[in-house]
CSV table of C-alpha atoms in Angstrom, one decimal:
chain,number,residue,atom,x,y,z
A,12,MET,CA,-3.8,-28.3,-9.6
A,13,THR,CA,-0.9,-25.9,-9.5
A,14,ALA,CA,-3.1,-23.2,-11.5
A,15,LEU,CA,-5.9,-23.7,-9.3
A,16,LEU,CA,-3.8,-23.4,-6.1
A,17,PHE,CA,-2.5,-20.3,-7.4
A,18,GLY,CA,-6.3,-19.0,-8.1
A,19,ILE,CA,-7.3,-19.8,-5.2
A,20,LEU,CA,-4.3,-18.4,-3.4
A,21,THR,CA,-4.9,-14.9,-5.2
A,22,VAL,CA,-8.5,-14.7,-4.8
A,23,ALA,CA,-8.0,-15.0,-1.4
A,24,LEU,CA,-4.9,-12.7,-0.7
A,25,VAL,CA,-7.2,-10.1,-2.5
A,26,GLY,CA,-10.6,-10.4,-0.9
A,27,PRO,CA,-11.1,-12.5,2.3
A,28,ILE,CA,-7.6,-12.1,3.8
A,29,PRO,CA,-7.4,-8.2,3.4
A,30,GLN,CA,-10.9,-7.6,4.3
A,31,ALA,CA,-10.5,-9.7,7.7
A,32,LEU,CA,-6.9,-7.8,8.6
A,33,ALA,CA,-9.2,-4.5,8.1
A,34,TYR,CA,-11.6,-5.1,10.5
A,35,ALA,CA,-8.8,-6.8,12.9
A,36,SER,CA,-8.6,-4.8,16.1
A,37,TRP,CA,-4.5,-5.7,16.8
A,38,PRO,CA,-2.7,-3.8,14.1
A,39,VAL,CA,-3.2,-0.2,15.4
A,40,TYR,CA,-1.1,-1.6,18.5
A,41,ALA,CA,1.6,-3.1,16.3
A,42,PRO,CA,1.4,-0.7,13.4
A,43,ARG,CA,4.8,-1.6,12.0
A,44,ALA,CA,4.4,-5.3,12.4
A,45,ALA,CA,0.8,-5.0,10.6
A,46,MET,CA,2.7,-2.8,8.0
A,47,THR,CA,5.0,-5.5,7.3
A,48,LEU,CA,2.3,-8.1,7.2
A,49,TRP,CA,-0.3,-5.8,4.6
A,50,GLN,CA,2.8,-5.7,2.2
A,51,ALA,CA,3.6,-8.9,2.4
A,52,VAL,CA,-0.4,-10.1,1.5
A,53,ALA,CA,0.2,-7.4,-1.0
A,54,LEU,CA,3.2,-8.9,-2.9
A,55,ALA,CA,2.0,-12.3,-2.3
A,56,ALA,CA,-1.5,-11.3,-4.2
A,57,VAL,CA,0.9,-10.1,-7.3
A,58,LEU,CA,2.8,-13.1,-7.4
A,59,SER,CA,0.3,-15.7,-7.2
A,60,ALA,CA,-1.8,-13.9,-9.7
A,61,PHE,CA,1.1,-13.9,-12.0
A,62,SER,CA,1.9,-17.8,-11.0
A,63,THR,CA,-1.8,-18.4,-12.0
A,64,GLY,CA,-1.1,-17.2,-15.5
A,65,LEU,CA,2.3,-18.8,-16.0
A,66,ALA,CA,0.8,-22.1,-14.5
A,67,ILE,CA,-1.9,-22.3,-17.3
A,68,ALA,CA,0.5,-21.4,-19.6
A,69,ALA,CA,2.3,-24.2,-18.9
A,70,ASN,CA,-0.8,-26.6,-19.1
A,71,LEU,CA,-1.6,-25.3,-22.5
A,72,LEU,CA,2.0,-26.6,-23.8
A,73,SER,CA,2.2,-29.7,-22.0
A,74,PRO,CA,4.7,-32.7,-23.3
A,75,GLY,CA,3.5,-34.7,-26.4
A,76,VAL,CA,3.8,-38.5,-26.8
A,77,ASN,CA,7.7,-37.5,-28.4
A,78,GLY,CA,8.3,-35.4,-24.8
A,79,ALA,CA,8.5,-32.1,-26.4
A,80,PRO,CA,5.5,-29.4,-25.6
A,81,THR,CA,3.2,-28.6,-27.9
A,82,THR,CA,3.5,-25.2,-29.4
A,83,ASN,CA,-0.4,-24.6,-30.4
A,84,PRO,CA,-2.6,-24.3,-27.2
A,85,LEU,CA,-5.6,-25.4,-29.5
A,86,ASP,CA,-3.9,-28.7,-29.7
A,87,GLU,CA,-4.8,-29.1,-26.1
A,88,ILE,CA,-8.3,-28.9,-26.7
A,89,ASP,CA,-9.0,-32.9,-27.1
A,90,ARG,CA,-6.9,-33.1,-24.2
A,91,LEU,CA,-8.7,-30.9,-21.9
A,92,GLY,CA,-12.1,-30.5,-23.3
A,93,TRP,CA,-13.7,-27.2,-24.3
A,94,PRO,CA,-14.8,-26.5,-21.1
A,95,LEU,CA,-11.9,-26.7,-19.2
A,96,TRP,CA,-9.7,-25.4,-22.0
A,97,SER,CA,-12.3,-22.3,-22.2
A,98,VAL,CA,-11.8,-21.7,-18.2
A,99,TYR,CA,-7.8,-22.1,-18.7
A,100,VAL,CA,-7.8,-19.3,-21.2
A,101,ILE,CA,-10.4,-17.1,-19.7
A,102,VAL,CA,-8.2,-17.1,-16.5
A,103,PHE,CA,-5.2,-16.6,-18.7
A,104,ALA,CA,-6.4,-13.9,-20.3
A,105,LEU,CA,-7.5,-12.3,-16.7
A,106,THR,CA,-4.1,-12.4,-15.6
A,107,LEU,CA,-2.8,-10.8,-18.3
A,108,LEU,CA,-5.2,-8.1,-18.0
A,109,VAL,CA,-4.8,-7.3,-14.4
A,110,GLY,CA,-0.7,-7.8,-15.1
A,111,ALA,CA,-1.2,-4.9,-17.8
A,112,LYS,CA,-3.7,-3.0,-15.6
A,113,LEU,CA,-1.6,-2.8,-12.9
A,114,ILE,CA,1.2,-1.7,-14.5
A,115,TYR,CA,-1.1,1.0,-16.0
A,116,SER,CA,-2.0,1.8,-12.6
A,117,ILE,CA,1.2,2.2,-11.3
A,118,VAL,CA,2.4,4.7,-14.0
A,119,ARG,CA,-0.9,6.6,-13.9
A,120,VAL,CA,-1.0,7.2,-10.1
A,121,SER,CA,2.6,7.7,-10.0
A,122,ILE,CA,2.3,10.7,-13.1
A,123,ARG,CA,-0.7,12.1,-11.6
A,124,THR,CA,0.0,12.1,-8.0
A,125,ARG,CA,3.5,13.8,-8.7
A,126,ALA,CA,2.2,16.2,-11.2
A,127,ARG,CA,-0.4,17.4,-8.3
A,128,ARG,CA,2.6,17.5,-5.7
A,129,ASN,CA,4.5,19.6,-7.9
A,130,ALA,CA,2.4,22.2,-9.2
A,131,HIS,CA,1.2,22.3,-5.4
A,132,ARG,CA,4.8,22.5,-4.1
A,133,VAL,CA,5.4,25.7,-6.5
A,134,MET,CA,2.3,27.4,-5.0
A,135,ILE,CA,3.1,27.1,-1.2
A,136,ASP,CA,6.6,28.3,-1.8
A,137,LEU,CA,5.1,31.1,-3.4
A,138,VAL,CA,2.7,32.2,-0.9
A,139,ASP,CA,5.2,30.9,1.9
A,140,ARG,CA,5.6,33.3,5.0
A,141,VAL,CA,9.4,33.1,5.3
A,142,ASP,CA,9.9,34.6,8.4
A,143,MET,CA,7.5,32.0,10.2
A,144,HIS,CA,9.1,28.9,8.3
A,145,ARG,CA,12.6,30.3,8.9
A,146,GLN,CA,11.4,30.4,12.9
A,147,HIS,CA,10.1,26.7,13.3
A,148,GLY,CA,12.4,24.9,10.5
A,149,ARG,CA,13.3,25.1,6.9
A,150,ASP,CA,11.3,22.3,5.6
A,151,ILE,CA,8.1,24.1,7.2
A,152,ARG,CA,5.8,26.4,5.0
A,153,VAL,CA,3.6,28.7,6.6
A,154,LEU,CA,0.0,29.8,5.0
A,155,ASP,CA,-1.3,32.9,5.9
A,156,VAL,CA,-5.2,31.5,6.6
A,157,THR,CA,-7.5,30.8,9.0
A,158,ALA,CA,-8.6,27.8,7.8
A,159,PRO,CA,-6.7,24.5,9.6
A,160,LEU,CA,-4.0,23.3,7.5
A,161,ALA,CA,-1.4,20.7,9.0
A,162,TYR,CA,-0.1,18.3,6.2
A,163,CYS,CA,2.7,17.1,4.7
A,164,LEU,CA,4.1,17.2,0.6
A,165,PRO,CA,6.7,14.6,-0.2
A,166,GLY,CA,8.9,15.0,-2.9
A,167,LEU,CA,12.2,13.8,-4.1
A,168,ARG,CA,13.6,17.4,-3.9
A,169,GLY,CA,12.8,18.0,-0.2
A,170,GLY,CA,9.5,17.3,1.7
A,171,ARG,CA,7.8,20.3,2.8
A,172,VAL,CA,5.4,20.6,6.2
A,173,VAL,CA,3.0,23.2,5.6
A,174,LEU,CA,1.0,24.8,8.2
A,175,SER,CA,-1.7,27.2,8.3
A,176,GLU,CA,-1.8,30.2,10.9
A,177,GLY,CA,-4.9,28.8,11.9
A,178,VAL,CA,-3.4,25.7,13.2
A,179,LEU,CA,-0.1,27.6,14.9
A,180,SER,CA,-2.8,29.7,16.9
A,181,ARG,CA,-4.2,26.7,18.5
A,182,LEU,CA,-1.5,24.7,19.5
A,183,SER,CA,1.1,25.2,22.2
A,184,ASP,CA,4.8,24.5,21.0
A,185,ASP,CA,5.0,21.3,22.7
A,186,GLU,CA,1.9,20.1,20.5
A,187,LEU,CA,3.4,22.2,17.2
A,188,SER,CA,6.5,20.2,18.3
A,189,ALA,CA,4.4,17.0,17.7
A,190,VAL,CA,2.1,17.9,14.6
A,191,VAL,CA,5.9,19.0,13.0
A,192,GLU,CA,7.5,15.1,14.1
A,193,HIS,CA,4.4,13.5,12.6
A,194,GLU,CA,4.5,14.9,9.5
A,195,ARG,CA,8.3,14.7,9.4
A,196,ALA,CA,7.8,11.1,10.2
A,197,HIS,CA,5.8,10.8,7.1
A,198,LEU,CA,8.5,12.4,4.9
A,199,ARG,CA,11.4,10.3,6.3
A,200,ALA,CA,9.8,6.9,6.1
A,201,ARG,CA,8.3,7.7,2.6
A,202,HIS,CA,4.8,6.6,3.6
A,203,ASP,CA,3.5,8.0,0.4
A,204,LEU,CA,5.1,5.4,-1.7
A,205,VAL,CA,3.7,2.6,0.1
A,206,LEU,CA,0.1,4.4,0.0
A,207,GLU,CA,0.7,4.5,-3.8
A,208,ALA,CA,1.6,0.9,-4.2
A,209,PHE,CA,-1.5,0.2,-2.0
A,210,ILE,CA,-3.9,2.3,-4.4
A,211,ALA,CA,-2.2,1.0,-7.9
A,212,LEU,CA,-3.1,-2.6,-6.4
A,213,HIS,CA,-6.5,-1.5,-5.3
A,214,GLU,CA,-7.1,-0.3,-8.6
A,215,ALA,CA,-5.7,-2.7,-10.9
A,216,PHE,CA,-8.1,-6.0,-9.3
A,217,PRO,CA,-11.5,-6.3,-10.0
A,218,ARG,CA,-13.9,-4.6,-7.7
A,219,PHE,CA,-15.9,-8.3,-7.0
A,220,VAL,CA,-12.6,-9.6,-5.6
A,221,ARG,CA,-10.9,-6.8,-4.1
A,222,SER,CA,-11.5,-5.6,-0.6
A,223,ARG,CA,-12.5,-2.3,-0.2
A,224,SER,CA,-11.1,-1.7,3.9
A,225,ALA,CA,-7.8,-2.2,2.7
A,226,LEU,CA,-6.7,1.2,1.5
A,227,GLY,CA,-8.4,2.6,4.7
A,228,ALA,CA,-6.7,0.3,6.9
A,229,VAL,CA,-3.3,0.9,5.6
A,230,GLU,CA,-3.7,4.9,5.6
A,231,LEU,CA,-4.3,4.4,9.3
A,232,LEU,CA,-1.4,2.1,9.9
A,233,ALA,CA,1.0,4.9,8.2
A,234,GLU,CA,-0.9,7.4,10.9
A,235,ALA,CA,-0.4,5.3,13.6
A,236,LEU,CA,3.6,4.9,12.6
A,237,ALA,CA,4.2,8.7,12.3
A,238,ASP,CA,1.9,8.9,15.7
A,239,ASP,CA,4.6,6.8,17.4
A,240,GLN,CA,7.4,8.8,16.2
A,241,ALA,CA,5.6,12.0,17.5
A,242,ALA,CA,4.7,10.4,20.7
A,243,HIS,CA,8.9,9.6,20.9
A,244,ALA,CA,9.9,12.7,20.2
A,245,THR,CA,7.3,14.5,22.6
A,246,ALA,CA,5.0,12.2,24.8
A,247,PRO,CA,2.0,10.3,23.6
A,248,THR,CA,-0.7,13.0,25.6
A,249,THR,CA,1.1,15.7,23.8
A,250,VAL,CA,0.4,14.1,20.6
A,251,GLY,CA,-3.1,13.4,21.8
A,252,ARG,CA,-3.9,16.8,22.4
A,253,ALA,CA,-2.4,18.0,19.3
A,254,LEU,CA,-4.5,15.6,17.2
A,255,VAL,CA,-7.6,16.7,18.9
A,256,ALA,CA,-6.7,20.1,18.0
A,257,CYS,CA,-6.2,19.1,14.4
A,258,ALA,CA,-9.1,17.1,14.0
A,259,ASP,CA,-11.1,19.4,11.5
A,260,ALA,CA,-7.4,19.9,9.5
A,261,THR,CA,-7.7,19.3,6.0
A,262,ALA,CA,-5.3,18.7,3.1
A,263,PRO,CA,-5.2,18.9,-0.6
A,264,ARG,CA,-5.3,15.3,-2.8
A,265,GLY,CA,-1.7,14.0,-2.8
A,266,THR,CA,-1.0,14.9,0.5
A,267,MET,CA,-1.0,13.4,4.2
A,268,ALA,CA,-2.9,15.4,6.9
A,269,VAL,CA,-1.8,15.4,10.6
A,270,GLY,CA,-5.9,15.4,11.1
A,271,GLY,CA,-8.9,13.4,9.5
A,272,PRO,CA,-11.6,11.0,10.4
A,273,THR,CA,-8.8,8.3,12.2
A,274,THR,CA,-8.2,11.0,15.1
A,275,LEU,CA,-10.6,9.3,17.4
A,276,ALA,CA,-9.2,5.6,17.1
A,277,ARG,CA,-5.4,7.1,17.1
A,278,VAL,CA,-6.4,8.8,20.5
A,279,ARG,CA,-7.4,6.0,21.9
A,280,ARG,CA,-4.5,4.0,20.9
A,281,LEU,CA,-1.9,6.4,22.0
A,282,CYS,CA,-4.0,6.2,25.6
A,283,ASP,CA,-3.2,2.4,25.6
A,284,THR,CA,0.1,1.2,26.9
A,285,ARG,CA,-0.9,-2.6,26.4
A,286,PRO,CA,2.2,-5.0,25.7
A,287,VAL,CA,2.1,-6.0,22.0
A,288,PRO,CA,5.3,-7.8,21.7
A,289,ALA,CA,3.8,-11.2,20.9
A,290,ILE,CA,1.5,-9.6,18.7
A,291,SER,CA,3.9,-8.1,16.7
A,292,ALA,CA,6.4,-11.5,16.5
A,293,THR,CA,2.9,-13.2,15.3
A,294,ALA,CA,2.4,-10.8,12.5
A,295,TYR,CA,6.2,-10.8,11.3
A,296,LEU,CA,5.8,-14.7,11.3
A,297,LEU,CA,2.9,-14.7,9.3
A,298,ALA,CA,4.0,-12.2,6.7
A,299,ILE,CA,7.2,-14.6,6.4
A,300,ALA,CA,4.6,-17.7,5.9
A,301,ILE,CA,2.5,-15.8,3.5
A,302,LEU,CA,5.5,-15.3,1.1
A,303,VAL,CA,7.3,-18.5,1.9
A,304,VAL,CA,5.1,-21.2,2.1
A,305,PRO,CA,3.0,-21.1,-1.0
A,306,THR,CA,6.5,-20.5,-3.0
A,307,LEU,CA,7.8,-24.1,-1.0
A,308,ALA,CA,4.3,-25.8,-1.4
A,309,VAL,CA,3.4,-25.0,-4.9
A,310,ALA,CA,6.0,-22.8,-7.0
A,311,ILE,CA,9.2,-25.3,-6.5
A,312,PRO,CA,6.9,-28.2,-8.2
A,313,TRP,CA,5.8,-25.8,-10.6
A,314,LEU,CA,9.2,-24.7,-11.6
A,315,THR,CA,10.6,-27.9,-11.5
A,316,GLU,CA,8.0,-28.9,-14.2
A,317,LEU,CA,8.6,-26.1,-16.4
A,318,HIS,CA,12.2,-26.8,-16.5
A,319,ARG,CA,11.6,-30.2,-17.4
A,320,LEU,CA,9.4,-28.9,-20.6
A,321,MET,CA,12.2,-26.1,-21.2
A,322,SER,CA,14.7,-29.1,-21.6
A,323,HIS,CA,13.0,-30.2,-24.3
A,324,LEU,CA,13.0,-27.3,-26.8
């Protein structure tokens, strides 16, 4: 039953729950609480997946007549029967595959993204209009291109806020301050690391169980959090005007642009001043429940049983 409960919980946390959360309208009005809830769902999904495999392993090493655990999983065929034993082995192998793929995805996404960013950082430092970025800040890089560009380039050795002259020509001083503050908010909060974790998690689980909308929903929340920081530093109307002006701004892969397809939704939320304390409190409580309740209800009995088995070794 422990393995079954963990398996059901894993599927729910990877598919239906993220899908429902992605289509909900409230997260953009409480982005910090919603981001916490998303991270709790992701962490609980990983823990539940590994717990499923561990619970199955414990079932395949159940105690024999002398109280000691059996050391050969094949000995459990007679007790469990071929159908159930086969299901256990398949699910256990799938759990190992998901774990290996998650580790591989984390390493691959990290190496690939950092290599792309390092190469791009070298390029923009070479073509930067030094006279312009001294005027706007040491972390600013200005490119002499007419195409609209406004994005941040994270990095451990100092992030960059990249702007093009095409964007500078569109924005007033207040709007430019809002765009710069938006990108600096991404850099300070390291939203890139959050998104990398969700990308790795998205790639690790099989397509038939994972939610297709989860990654896009988390990206929108990251932009909403940066918008709020920019609005606090300037004004919501200023941020809204800047978003509209930079709606068609583009950015290379591995960076975070101020514009994009979510611009309209973000402008609408800036115009909506509805109070959200109750929504935020509920989201935080759900995040705690998603992590704590399954542990208390399922993990503790299983850990007790595992301790009993190990005591006979």
